[in-house]
Coordinates of C-alpha atoms and ligand atoms in Angstrom, one line a residue:
M1 CA 5.8 -36.6 169.7
K2 CA 6.2 -34.6 166.5
S3 CA 10.5 -35.5 166.6
L4 CA 9.8 -39.3 167.6
L5 CA 8.5 -41.1 164.4
K6 CA 8.6 -40.2 160.7
S7 CA 5.4 -38.5 161.3
A8 CA 3.8 -36.0 164.0
A9 CA 1.0 -38.2 163.9
S10 CA 2.0 -41.6 163.9
L11 CA 2.6 -42.1 167.3
I12 CA -0.5 -40.6 168.6
V13 CA -2.7 -42.2 166.2
L14 CA -4.4 -44.7 168.4
G15 CA -8.1 -45.7 169.7
F16 CA -11.7 -46.2 169.0
I17 CA -13.8 -43.3 168.2
A18 CA -14.8 -42.1 171.8
A19 CA -18.0 -42.8 172.8
C20 CA -19.0 -39.4 173.5
A21 CA -17.3 -38.1 169.8
T22 CA -20.1 -37.0 167.4
T23 CA -20.3 -37.5 163.6
S24 CA -21.7 -35.7 161.1
A25 CA -24.3 -37.5 158.7
P26 CA -23.5 -37.6 154.9
P27 CA -26.4 -35.2 153.0
S28 CA -29.2 -36.4 152.1
A29 CA -28.8 -35.9 148.6
A30 CA -25.7 -37.7 148.2
P31 CA -25.2 -41.5 147.8
A32 CA -25.0 -43.5 150.9
P33 CA -21.1 -44.5 150.8
T34 CA -20.2 -48.1 150.6
A35 CA -17.2 -50.4 152.3
Q36 CA -15.2 -50.6 149.1
E37 CA -15.3 -46.7 149.3
A38 CA -13.8 -46.4 152.8
Q39 CA -11.0 -49.2 151.8
A40 CA -10.3 -47.1 148.7
F41 CA -10.2 -43.8 151.0
V42 CA -8.1 -45.6 154.0
E43 CA -5.5 -47.3 151.4
A44 CA -5.3 -43.7 149.8
A45 CA -4.7 -41.6 153.3
E46 CA -1.9 -44.3 154.0
R47 CA -0.4 -43.4 150.8
E48 CA -0.6 -39.6 151.3
L49 CA 0.7 -40.2 154.9
A50 CA 3.5 -42.2 154.0
T51 CA 5.1 -39.8 151.6
Q52 CA 4.5 -36.5 153.1
G53 CA 5.5 -38.2 156.6
E54 CA 8.5 -38.9 155.3
F55 CA 9.3 -35.7 153.6
E56 CA 8.1 -34.3 157.4
A57 CA 10.0 -36.1 159.4
H58 CA 13.2 -35.1 157.1
T59 CA 12.1 -31.0 157.9
A60 CA 11.7 -32.0 161.1
W61 CA 15.4 -33.4 161.5
V62 CA 16.9 -30.4 160.3
Y63 CA 15.5 -28.1 162.8
A64 CA 15.7 -30.4 165.4
T65 CA 19.6 -30.2 165.0
Y66 CA 20.1 -27.4 163.2
I67 CA 17.7 -24.1 165.1
N68 CA 18.1 -20.9 162.9
H69 CA 15.9 -18.4 160.8
D70 CA 15.2 -20.9 157.3
T71 CA 14.7 -24.3 159.4
E72 CA 12.2 -22.1 161.6
W73 CA 10.5 -20.9 158.0
L74 CA 10.9 -24.9 156.8
Q75 CA 9.3 -26.6 159.7
Q76 CA 6.3 -24.0 160.1
R77 CA 5.6 -24.7 156.5
A78 CA 5.8 -28.5 156.9
D79 CA 3.5 -28.5 160.1
A80 CA 1.5 -26.3 159.1
A81 CA 0.8 -28.5 155.6
G82 CA 0.4 -31.5 158.1
T83 CA -1.9 -30.5 160.3
E84 CA -4.1 -29.6 156.9
M85 CA -3.5 -32.8 155.5
R86 CA -4.7 -34.5 158.8
V87 CA -7.3 -32.6 159.2
R88 CA -9.0 -33.0 155.9
L89 CA -8.3 -37.2 156.5
A90 CA -9.7 -37.1 159.9
S91 CA -13.1 -35.1 158.7
G92 CA -13.0 -37.5 155.6
A93 CA -13.2 -40.9 157.8
A94 CA -16.3 -39.2 159.4
R95 CA -18.5 -39.7 156.3
F96 CA -18.5 -43.5 157.0
A97 CA -19.3 -43.3 160.6
D98 CA -22.5 -45.4 159.7
V99 CA -21.1 -48.0 156.7
E100 CA -20.9 -51.2 157.7
M101 CA -16.8 -52.9 157.1
P102 CA -14.1 -54.9 158.0
A103 CA -12.8 -54.1 161.8
E104 CA -9.7 -53.7 160.5
V105 CA -10.5 -50.8 158.0
R106 CA -12.8 -49.4 161.2
R107 CA -10.0 -49.5 163.4
K108 CA -8.0 -47.7 160.4
L109 CA -10.6 -45.2 160.0
N110 CA -10.6 -44.4 163.7
L111 CA -6.9 -43.7 164.2
L112 CA -7.1 -41.3 161.6
R113 CA -9.6 -39.2 163.5
L114 CA -7.0 -38.9 166.0
A115 CA -4.0 -38.6 164.4
L116 CA -2.9 -35.2 165.3
T117 CA -1.7 -34.1 168.2
L118 CA -3.0 -30.4 167.8
P119 CA -5.5 -30.3 165.6
A120 CA -6.2 -26.9 163.6
P121 CA -10.3 -25.9 162.6
G122 CA -10.7 -25.9 158.8
R123 CA -11.0 -22.1 158.2
P124 CA -8.0 -20.6 155.7
G125 CA -5.1 -19.5 158.1
A126 CA -5.9 -21.7 161.3
A127 CA -3.3 -24.3 160.6
D128 CA -0.6 -21.5 159.8
E129 CA -1.1 -19.5 163.0
L130 CA -1.2 -22.9 164.9
A131 CA 2.1 -23.6 163.2
Q132 CA 3.7 -20.2 163.9
I133 CA 2.8 -20.7 167.5
T134 CA 4.6 -24.1 167.7
T135 CA 7.7 -23.2 166.2
R136 CA 7.7 -20.1 168.3
L137 CA 7.6 -22.4 171.6
S138 CA 9.6 -24.9 170.7
S139 CA 12.7 -22.8 169.5
T140 CA 12.1 -20.1 172.9
Y141 CA 12.3 -23.3 175.1
S142 CA 15.2 -25.1 173.1
T143 CA 17.3 -22.1 172.7
G144 CA 16.9 -20.8 176.2
R145 CA 19.9 -19.8 178.2
I146 CA 20.8 -18.2 181.3
S147 CA 23.5 -16.6 183.1
V148 CA 24.9 -18.1 186.3
G149 CA 28.3 -16.6 187.7
G150 CA 29.1 -14.7 184.5
R151 CA 28.7 -17.9 182.4
E152 CA 26.2 -18.6 179.9
Y153 CA 24.5 -22.2 180.3
R154 CA 22.2 -24.3 178.0
L155 CA 19.6 -26.7 179.6
D156 CA 21.5 -29.8 179.4
E157 CA 24.5 -28.2 181.3
L158 CA 22.1 -26.8 184.0
E159 CA 20.6 -29.8 184.2
S160 CA 24.1 -31.4 185.3
L161 CA 24.7 -28.5 187.2
L162 CA 21.9 -29.7 189.4
R163 CA 22.5 -32.9 189.8
T164 CA 25.3 -32.3 191.9
E165 CA 25.0 -28.9 193.4
R166 CA 23.9 -28.7 197.5
N167 CA 24.5 -25.0 197.7
P168 CA 20.7 -23.9 198.8
A169 CA 21.4 -20.5 197.2
R170 CA 22.7 -21.7 194.3
I171 CA 20.1 -24.1 193.2
A172 CA 17.7 -21.6 193.5
E173 CA 19.1 -18.6 191.5
I174 CA 19.5 -21.8 188.6
W175 CA 15.6 -22.9 189.1
T176 CA 14.5 -19.3 188.9
K177 CA 16.3 -18.5 186.1
W178 CA 15.8 -21.5 183.9
H179 CA 12.0 -20.6 184.9
A180 CA 12.4 -17.7 183.6
I181 CA 12.9 -18.1 179.9
A182 CA 9.3 -19.3 179.8
T183 CA 7.9 -15.9 180.5
P184 CA 8.0 -14.9 176.4
M185 CA 5.4 -18.1 176.2
R186 CA 2.5 -16.9 178.6
N187 CA 0.6 -15.1 175.5
D188 CA 1.3 -17.3 172.8
Y189 CA -0.5 -20.8 175.4
P190 CA -3.7 -19.2 175.7
R191 CA -3.7 -18.8 171.6
L192 CA -2.8 -22.2 171.0
V193 CA -5.5 -24.0 173.2
E194 CA -7.8 -21.9 171.8
I195 CA -7.5 -23.0 168.4
A196 CA -6.5 -26.7 169.3
N197 CA -9.9 -26.7 171.1
E198 CA -11.8 -25.1 167.9
G199 CA -10.1 -27.8 165.9
A200 CA -10.9 -30.8 168.4
R201 CA -14.8 -29.4 168.6
E202 CA -15.1 -29.7 164.8
L203 CA -13.9 -33.5 164.7
G204 CA -16.3 -34.0 167.1
Y205 CA -14.7 -33.8 170.5
P206 CA -15.9 -31.4 173.6
N207 CA -12.3 -30.1 174.0
L208 CA -8.9 -31.2 173.3
A209 CA -8.3 -33.2 176.4
D210 CA -11.2 -35.7 175.7
Y211 CA -9.5 -35.6 172.2
W212 CA -6.3 -36.8 173.7
L213 CA -8.0 -38.8 176.3
S214 CA -9.8 -40.9 173.4
N215 CA -6.5 -42.7 172.6
Y216 CA -6.4 -45.4 174.6
D217 CA -9.3 -48.1 172.8
M218 CA -11.9 -47.0 175.5
P219 CA -14.1 -44.0 176.1
P220 CA -12.1 -40.9 177.8
Q221 CA -14.1 -41.2 180.9
E222 CA -13.0 -44.3 181.8
M223 CA -9.2 -43.6 180.7
S224 CA -9.6 -40.9 183.7
R225 CA -10.7 -43.9 186.0
E226 CA -7.8 -46.1 184.8
V227 CA -5.5 -43.5 185.7
D228 CA -6.9 -42.8 189.1
R229 CA -6.8 -46.1 189.8
L230 CA -3.3 -46.7 189.1
W231 CA -2.4 -43.4 191.0
G232 CA -4.3 -44.9 193.8
Q233 CA -2.3 -48.5 194.1
M234 CA 1.1 -46.4 194.3
Q235 CA 0.1 -43.2 196.2
P236 CA 0.4 -45.0 199.7
F237 CA 3.9 -45.5 198.6
Y238 CA 4.4 -41.9 197.4
E239 CA 3.4 -40.7 200.8
Q240 CA 5.9 -42.7 202.7
L241 CA 8.6 -41.9 200.3
H242 CA 7.7 -38.3 200.4
C243 CA 7.7 -38.3 204.5
Y244 CA 11.1 -39.9 204.6
V245 CA 13.1 -37.7 202.0
R246 CA 11.9 -34.2 203.6
G247 CA 13.3 -35.6 206.8
K248 CA 16.5 -36.3 205.2
L249 CA 16.5 -32.8 203.4
N250 CA 15.3 -31.2 206.6
A251 CA 18.4 -32.9 208.2
R252 CA 21.0 -31.7 205.7
Y253 CA 19.2 -28.1 204.8
G254 CA 17.8 -26.8 207.9
D255 CA 14.2 -25.5 208.9
A256 CA 14.8 -22.0 207.4
V257 CA 15.4 -23.9 203.3
Q258 CA 13.4 -27.2 204.1
P259 CA 10.9 -27.2 207.3
A260 CA 10.6 -30.8 208.7
T261 CA 6.6 -30.9 207.9
G262 CA 4.4 -29.3 204.9
P263 CA 5.6 -29.2 201.2
I264 CA 9.1 -30.1 199.6
R265 CA 11.0 -27.5 198.2
A266 CA 10.8 -28.2 194.3
D267 CA 14.6 -26.7 193.5
L268 CA 16.6 -29.5 196.1
L269 CA 15.3 -33.0 194.7
G270 CA 18.4 -32.8 191.7
N271 CA 16.3 -32.1 188.9
M272 CA 14.8 -29.3 187.5
W273 CA 11.3 -30.2 187.6
A274 CA 11.4 -32.6 190.5
Q275 CA 10.1 -35.8 188.5
E276 CA 13.4 -38.0 189.3
W277 CA 14.5 -37.7 192.2
G278 CA 17.4 -40.1 192.4
N279 CA 20.4 -37.5 191.9
I280 CA 20.1 -36.9 195.8
S281 CA 20.2 -40.1 196.9
D282 CA 23.7 -39.2 198.4
I283 CA 21.5 -37.4 200.4
V284 CA 18.4 -39.5 201.4
G285 CA 20.7 -43.1 201.8
P286 CA 20.1 -45.5 203.3
P287 CA 23.7 -45.7 204.0
S288 CA 25.3 -49.0 202.5
R289 CA 28.7 -50.6 203.0
R290 CA 28.5 -51.8 199.5
T291 CA 27.3 -49.7 196.5
Y292 CA 28.4 -47.8 193.4
D293 CA 27.5 -44.5 191.8
L294 CA 27.1 -45.2 188.5
S295 CA 27.6 -41.9 187.6
R296 CA 31.3 -41.8 188.7
T297 CA 32.1 -45.3 187.2
L298 CA 30.9 -44.3 183.9
Q299 CA 33.2 -40.9 184.0
A300 CA 36.3 -43.1 185.9
R301 CA 35.8 -45.6 182.7
N302 CA 36.4 -42.4 180.3
T303 CA 33.2 -43.8 178.6
T304 CA 32.1 -41.9 175.4
A305 CA 29.1 -41.2 174.5
V306 CA 29.1 -43.8 171.5
Q307 CA 30.2 -46.3 173.4
L308 CA 27.6 -45.7 176.1
T309 CA 25.3 -46.0 173.4
E310 CA 26.8 -49.1 172.2
I311 CA 26.4 -50.2 175.9
G312 CA 22.2 -49.8 175.3
E313 CA 22.5 -51.5 172.0
R314 CA 23.9 -54.8 173.3
F315 CA 21.1 -55.4 175.5
Y316 CA 18.9 -55.8 172.6
T317 CA 20.8 -57.4 170.8
S318 CA 21.4 -59.7 173.4
L319 CA 18.0 -60.6 173.2
G320 CA 18.3 -62.0 169.9
L321 CA 17.2 -58.5 168.0
A322 CA 19.1 -57.1 165.4
E323 CA 22.4 -54.8 165.7
L324 CA 20.9 -51.2 164.6
P325 CA 22.1 -50.0 160.7
D326 CA 25.4 -48.5 160.1
T327 CA 23.2 -45.3 159.1
F328 CA 22.2 -45.3 162.8
W329 CA 25.9 -44.2 163.8
E330 CA 26.2 -41.8 160.9
R331 CA 23.1 -40.3 161.0
S332 CA 22.3 -40.0 164.9
Q333 CA 23.1 -36.7 167.1
L334 CA 24.3 -38.0 170.3
V335 CA 26.2 -34.8 171.8
H336 CA 25.6 -31.2 171.4
P337 CA 27.4 -30.0 168.6
R338 CA 29.9 -27.5 169.0
D339 CA 28.6 -24.3 167.4
R340 CA 25.0 -23.9 166.8
D341 CA 21.2 -24.3 168.2
V342 CA 19.6 -27.4 168.4
V343 CA 16.3 -29.4 170.5
C344 CA 18.4 -31.1 173.2
H345 CA 15.9 -33.2 174.4
A346 CA 16.2 -36.4 173.9
S347 CA 13.8 -38.1 171.2
A348 CA 13.8 -41.5 168.5
W349 CA 13.6 -41.4 164.9
D350 CA 12.3 -43.5 162.1
L351 CA 12.7 -41.5 159.3
D352 CA 11.6 -43.5 156.5
S353 CA 9.4 -47.0 158.0
K354 CA 12.8 -49.1 156.6
D355 CA 15.5 -48.6 158.5
D356 CA 16.7 -45.2 158.5
L357 CA 16.1 -45.3 162.2
R358 CA 18.2 -42.3 164.8
I359 CA 18.2 -40.5 167.9
K360 CA 19.1 -37.6 168.6
M361 CA 20.5 -36.5 172.2
C362 CA 23.1 -34.1 174.0
I363 CA 24.8 -36.8 175.9
N364 CA 26.3 -35.7 179.3
I365 CA 27.9 -39.2 180.9
D366 CA 26.2 -39.9 183.6
A367 CA 23.3 -42.4 185.0
D368 CA 20.7 -39.5 184.1
N369 CA 21.6 -40.3 180.2
F370 CA 22.2 -44.3 180.5
Q371 CA 18.8 -44.7 181.5
T372 CA 18.2 -42.0 178.4
V373 CA 20.4 -44.1 175.8
H374 CA 18.0 -47.3 176.7
H375 CA 14.3 -45.1 176.5
E376 CA 15.4 -44.1 173.3
L377 CA 16.6 -47.2 171.8
G378 CA 13.5 -48.9 173.2
H379 CA 11.4 -46.6 170.3
N380 CA 13.9 -47.5 167.8
Y381 CA 13.9 -51.5 168.3
Y382 CA 10.0 -50.4 169.0
Q383 CA 9.7 -48.8 165.2
R384 CA 11.5 -51.4 163.5
A385 CA 9.3 -54.1 164.8
Y386 CA 6.2 -53.0 163.1
K387 CA 8.0 -51.5 160.2
N388 CA 6.2 -53.7 158.0
Q389 CA 2.5 -53.1 159.2
P390 CA 0.2 -50.8 157.2
T391 CA 1.1 -47.2 157.8
L392 CA -1.7 -46.6 159.9
F393 CA -0.6 -49.4 162.2
Q394 CA 2.4 -48.2 162.8
G395 CA 2.8 -46.8 166.3
G396 CA 2.8 -48.3 169.7
A397 CA -0.2 -50.6 171.3
H398 CA -0.8 -46.8 172.9
D399 CA 1.5 -44.5 173.4
G400 CA 2.7 -45.5 177.1
F401 CA 4.1 -48.8 175.5
H402 CA 6.3 -46.8 173.4
E403 CA 7.8 -45.1 176.1
A404 CA 7.7 -47.8 178.5
I405 CA 10.1 -50.6 176.5
G406 CA 13.5 -48.8 176.9
D407 CA 12.9 -48.2 180.4
F408 CA 11.7 -51.9 180.7
A409 CA 15.5 -52.8 178.9
A410 CA 17.1 -50.4 181.7
L411 CA 15.0 -51.8 184.4
N412 CA 17.5 -54.9 183.7
A413 CA 20.8 -53.0 184.5
T414 CA 21.4 -54.4 187.8
P415 CA 24.2 -55.1 189.4
E416 CA 24.7 -58.5 188.2
Y417 CA 24.3 -57.1 184.5
L418 CA 26.5 -54.3 185.2
V419 CA 29.7 -57.2 186.6
R420 CA 28.6 -59.5 183.0
I421 CA 29.2 -56.7 180.8
G422 CA 32.4 -55.1 182.6
M423 CA 31.9 -52.1 184.2
L424 CA 31.8 -53.3 187.7
R425 CA 34.4 -55.7 188.8
Q426 CA 33.0 -58.3 190.9
A427 CA 34.1 -57.0 194.0
Q428 CA 31.9 -54.0 193.7
L429 CA 28.9 -55.9 193.6
P430 CA 26.5 -54.8 196.1
S431 CA 25.6 -57.9 198.7
A432 CA 21.9 -58.4 199.7
D433 CA 22.6 -56.1 202.6
A434 CA 22.5 -53.1 199.6
D435 CA 18.8 -54.0 198.8
N436 CA 17.3 -51.1 200.2
A437 CA 19.9 -48.7 198.9
L438 CA 19.8 -50.1 195.2
L439 CA 16.2 -50.0 196.1
M440 CA 16.0 -46.2 197.1
R441 CA 18.2 -44.8 194.1
Q442 CA 15.0 -46.7 191.9
A443 CA 12.2 -45.7 194.1
L444 CA 13.5 -41.9 193.9
D445 CA 13.4 -41.8 189.9
K446 CA 10.3 -43.9 189.4
I447 CA 7.6 -44.0 192.3
A448 CA 8.3 -39.8 192.7
F449 CA 8.0 -39.6 189.0
L450 CA 4.3 -40.6 189.1
P451 CA 2.2 -37.6 190.6
F452 CA 5.2 -35.3 188.8
A453 CA 3.6 -37.0 185.3
L454 CA -0.2 -36.8 186.8
S455 CA 0.7 -33.2 187.6
M456 CA 1.3 -32.2 184.4
E457 CA -1.6 -33.7 182.8
Q458 CA -4.3 -32.9 185.1
W459 CA -2.6 -28.7 184.3
R460 CA -3.5 -29.2 180.6
W461 CA -6.2 -30.7 180.9
G462 CA -7.9 -28.3 183.3
V463 CA -6.6 -25.9 180.6
F464 CA -7.5 -27.8 177.7
R465 CA -11.6 -27.6 179.8
G466 CA -11.5 -24.1 180.1
E467 CA -11.3 -25.0 184.0
I468 CA -7.8 -23.2 184.3
T469 CA -8.1 -19.8 182.7
P470 CA -4.6 -18.1 181.3
A471 CA -4.9 -15.4 184.5
N472 CA -4.7 -18.6 186.7
Y473 CA -2.4 -20.8 184.3
N474 CA 0.2 -20.5 186.8
S475 CA -1.0 -20.0 190.3
A476 CA -3.0 -23.4 189.3
W477 CA 0.3 -25.1 188.2
W478 CA 1.3 -24.8 191.7
Q479 CA -1.7 -25.9 193.3
I480 CA -1.8 -28.9 191.5
R481 CA 2.0 -29.5 192.0
R482 CA 1.5 -28.9 195.9
R483 CA -1.5 -31.2 195.8
Y484 CA -0.3 -34.2 193.8
Q485 CA 3.4 -34.2 194.5
G486 CA 3.3 -31.9 197.5
V487 CA 6.3 -29.5 196.5
V488 CA 6.0 -25.9 196.1
P489 CA 8.4 -23.4 194.4
P490 CA 11.8 -22.1 196.2
T491 CA 10.4 -18.2 196.1
E492 CA 6.8 -16.0 195.5
R493 CA 6.5 -16.8 192.1
P494 CA 6.3 -13.3 189.4
A495 CA 2.9 -12.0 188.0
D496 CA 4.0 -12.7 184.8
A497 CA 5.6 -16.6 185.4
F498 CA 4.8 -19.1 183.6
D499 CA 6.3 -22.0 184.7
P500 CA 4.8 -24.8 182.8
G501 CA 6.3 -23.4 180.0
A502 CA 10.1 -24.4 181.5
K503 CA 9.4 -27.8 181.0
Y504 CA 9.5 -29.5 177.1
H505 CA 6.4 -31.1 177.1
I506 CA 4.3 -28.4 177.5
A507 CA 6.4 -25.6 175.8
N508 CA 6.2 -28.7 172.6
N509 CA 2.9 -30.0 173.1
V510 CA 3.7 -33.9 173.9
S511 CA 1.0 -35.2 176.0
Y512 CA 2.4 -37.0 179.4
L513 CA 0.0 -39.3 180.2
R514 CA 2.1 -41.5 178.0
Y515 CA 5.1 -41.5 180.5
F516 CA 2.7 -42.6 183.4
L517 CA 1.5 -45.5 182.1
A518 CA 5.2 -46.4 181.0
R519 CA 5.9 -46.1 184.6
V520 CA 3.3 -48.4 185.5
L521 CA 3.8 -50.8 182.3
Q522 CA 7.7 -51.5 182.5
F523 CA 7.1 -52.8 185.7
Q524 CA 4.7 -55.3 184.3
F525 CA 6.9 -55.9 181.3
Y526 CA 9.7 -57.0 183.7
E527 CA 7.7 -59.1 186.1
A528 CA 6.1 -60.9 182.7
A529 CA 9.9 -61.3 181.2
C530 CA 11.5 -62.5 184.6
R531 CA 8.6 -65.0 185.1
Q532 CA 9.6 -66.1 181.2
A533 CA 13.4 -66.6 182.2
G534 CA 12.4 -68.5 185.3
W535 CA 13.5 -66.2 188.0
E536 CA 12.9 -66.8 191.5
G537 CA 15.3 -64.5 193.3
P538 CA 14.2 -60.5 194.3
L539 CA 12.5 -58.9 191.7
H540 CA 14.8 -56.1 191.2
R541 CA 17.8 -58.5 190.9
C542 CA 16.9 -60.1 188.0
T543 CA 17.9 -59.4 184.6
V544 CA 16.9 -60.8 181.5
Y545 CA 19.9 -60.0 179.3
G546 CA 20.9 -62.6 176.9
N547 CA 17.6 -64.6 177.1
T548 CA 16.8 -64.6 173.3
E549 CA 13.1 -66.8 174.6
V550 CA 12.2 -63.5 175.9
G551 CA 13.6 -61.4 173.2
A552 CA 11.1 -63.1 170.8
R553 CA 8.1 -62.8 172.9
L554 CA 9.1 -59.4 173.3
N555 CA 9.3 -58.7 169.4
A556 CA 6.0 -60.4 169.0
M557 CA 4.5 -57.9 171.0
L558 CA 6.1 -55.1 169.4
E559 CA 5.2 -56.2 166.0
M560 CA 1.8 -56.0 166.2
G561 CA 2.4 -51.7 166.4
Q562 CA -0.9 -50.4 166.9
S563 CA -2.4 -53.0 164.7
R564 CA -5.1 -54.4 167.5
P565 CA -6.3 -53.1 170.8
W566 CA -3.8 -52.6 173.5
P567 CA -5.0 -55.1 175.9
D568 CA -4.5 -57.7 172.8
A569 CA -0.8 -56.5 172.8
L570 CA -0.2 -56.8 176.4
E571 CA -2.1 -60.1 176.7
A572 CA 0.5 -61.3 174.2
F573 CA 3.6 -60.7 176.4
T574 CA 2.3 -60.3 180.1
G575 CA -0.7 -62.8 179.6
T576 CA -3.0 -60.1 180.9
R577 CA -5.2 -57.3 179.5
Q578 CA -5.2 -54.9 182.4
M579 CA -2.6 -52.1 183.6
D580 CA -2.0 -52.8 186.8
G581 CA 0.4 -51.3 189.4
S582 CA 1.1 -54.2 191.5
S583 CA 4.5 -55.6 189.8
M584 CA 6.0 -52.0 190.7
V585 CA 4.0 -52.7 194.4
H586 CA 6.0 -56.3 194.3
Y587 CA 9.5 -54.5 193.6
F588 CA 9.7 -52.3 195.8
Q589 CA 7.9 -54.1 198.9
P590 CA 10.9 -54.6 200.9
L591 CA 11.7 -50.8 200.9
M592 CA 7.8 -50.2 201.5
T593 CA 8.2 -52.3 204.9
W594 CA 11.4 -50.9 206.2
L595 CA 9.9 -46.8 205.1
E596 CA 6.9 -47.2 207.0
E597 CA 9.5 -48.4 209.7
Q598 CA 11.3 -45.1 209.7
N599 CA 8.2 -42.9 209.2
R600 CA 6.5 -44.7 212.3
G601 CA 5.4 -41.4 214.8
K602 CA 6.0 -39.1 212.1
Q603 CA 3.3 -37.3 210.7
C604 CA 3.5 -38.0 207.0
T605 CA 1.3 -35.1 205.2
W606 CA 1.4 -32.1 203.9
S607 CA -1.7 -30.0 203.5
P608 CA -2.6 -30.1 200.3
T609 CA -3.6 -26.8 199.7
Ligands
X8Z1 O1 10.7 -37.0 177.4 C1 11.2 -38.4 177.8 C2 12.0 -38.9 176.8 C3 11.5 -38.9 175.2 S1 10.5 -39.9 174.7 C4 13.3 -38.5 177.0 N1 11.2 -38.7 179.2 C5 10.1 -37.9 179.7 C6 11.0 -36.4 180.4 O2 11.8 -36.4 180.1 O3 10.1 -35.5 181.2 C7 11.3 -40.0 179.4 C8 10.8 -39.9 180.9 C9 10.1 -38.9 181.0
ZN2 ZN1 10.4 -41.4 175.0

């Protein structure tokens, strides 16, 4: 992700050359390059990436925290230059394809080839045109505002409204107006795809989808099969959840708004993109005598954005990790500045690969932001742990690891933990009979998310492969969302709609498979950590808060960065070399059993087309 790291590239630098990737042979007249030359090439590349990356990061920071004509200009220039540099290095790396060399140098060359999110072709002007498009898309998204009831709202404010708004007409209005901000993107996006596909082909990949899928230390087709396997493990659970939630929405809103059969109306789920549904747990239940509402608890205590961030930091320091530096508090953007446009979407930054860590958020005080603060700090603690690795190894074991650390931390925020840190009173501690209510709230966020993440990437892979053409962009988007998630838009979509662009990661070209993988991995990390801590109770009640032995083992995995194929890193912390949904299944098993009972006799499908 562009803004996540010191350079646009480093987070996605991963993996071995894909089996299908071709490399061009050196011209026959030139002498074959040597291993020493490969080593020297890599060292020079790392120096250039480090210097240029630091410059790019500062430019990107100023743009993201103050969007205006001049910062757009700077951002676009830096982006184009960064793309040209990385394309030059990626093409240069291909020269050493047939040279015998130490494994570490080979790995770095492979990472160099995969170091771009959107590769541009080498012809003059291509990187520039691409940077113009990406900057325009980014600014259109981040400066989007809509008018509701005579007042202007930004996206972060609309998200807050949707968390609690229960009037279906007003919900549909907010949803429809926000999605309209993406309409101007509809002509830019096909051109972006065209240029980046051309760039991917020049680097030896058939298209951008295969290029992205080559980042996982295995051939892209194999990675696709892994994704299908993981989804297959959780799909039955999602179908039960969908069925139960649909019934509750039908009971709440009636047949005219939400029918009892078929797909769910996407705007009714408490989230602009129907990606996480935890905000409608008041509608879904199940009722429990004693449970708590984290948003209300935080608000009742007048928690500030700084305090929320300190709560997050405290979890990591309790594991024995160092406090964040003073500059983190001086330089981070925690809340929306009063008088300027910014990129509100949360991100974590490492500007110098030393100690200049920051987060950039527009914090509103609620449970979602509690989760996001932990998420972002997970990125920062990962970045700090691998800062002594060589430049090309400074990244997550794969991008899903980077996204999973902070979510793993937040899984530890159990009621018992909240009592320990003084957020809840002992008397508010939910008893065992509240387990299903607690698990439901988690399932609405964690399980509902999986088919959303999959839909995002299924759409993009189809677009990158040319199977979805511009004329079908929007209809294919809704076909895919309906098939995987079982959701439909509240109203017929206009002919010029470009609904995918209303989601940050499409407008900003951040791959999304990472979040799907992270949902699975975070439960593997959590179960492993709880095992290390000797926890014997129900998995979802475990917290490793304060356990420095777990912290040391976690940090050992983080310190590896991407110096080794990801199964090595996974093994270092969990003892297994496979991504696997069974920790997630195990965590939610009591709720699954309960849901199956509740849904007995119901028709739990939504015709997928
Ligand atoms: O984009 C994010 C993070 C930044 S890496 C806030 N997330 C995804 C999203 O918001 O769509 C975290 C969960 C999924
Ligand atoms: Zn993230």
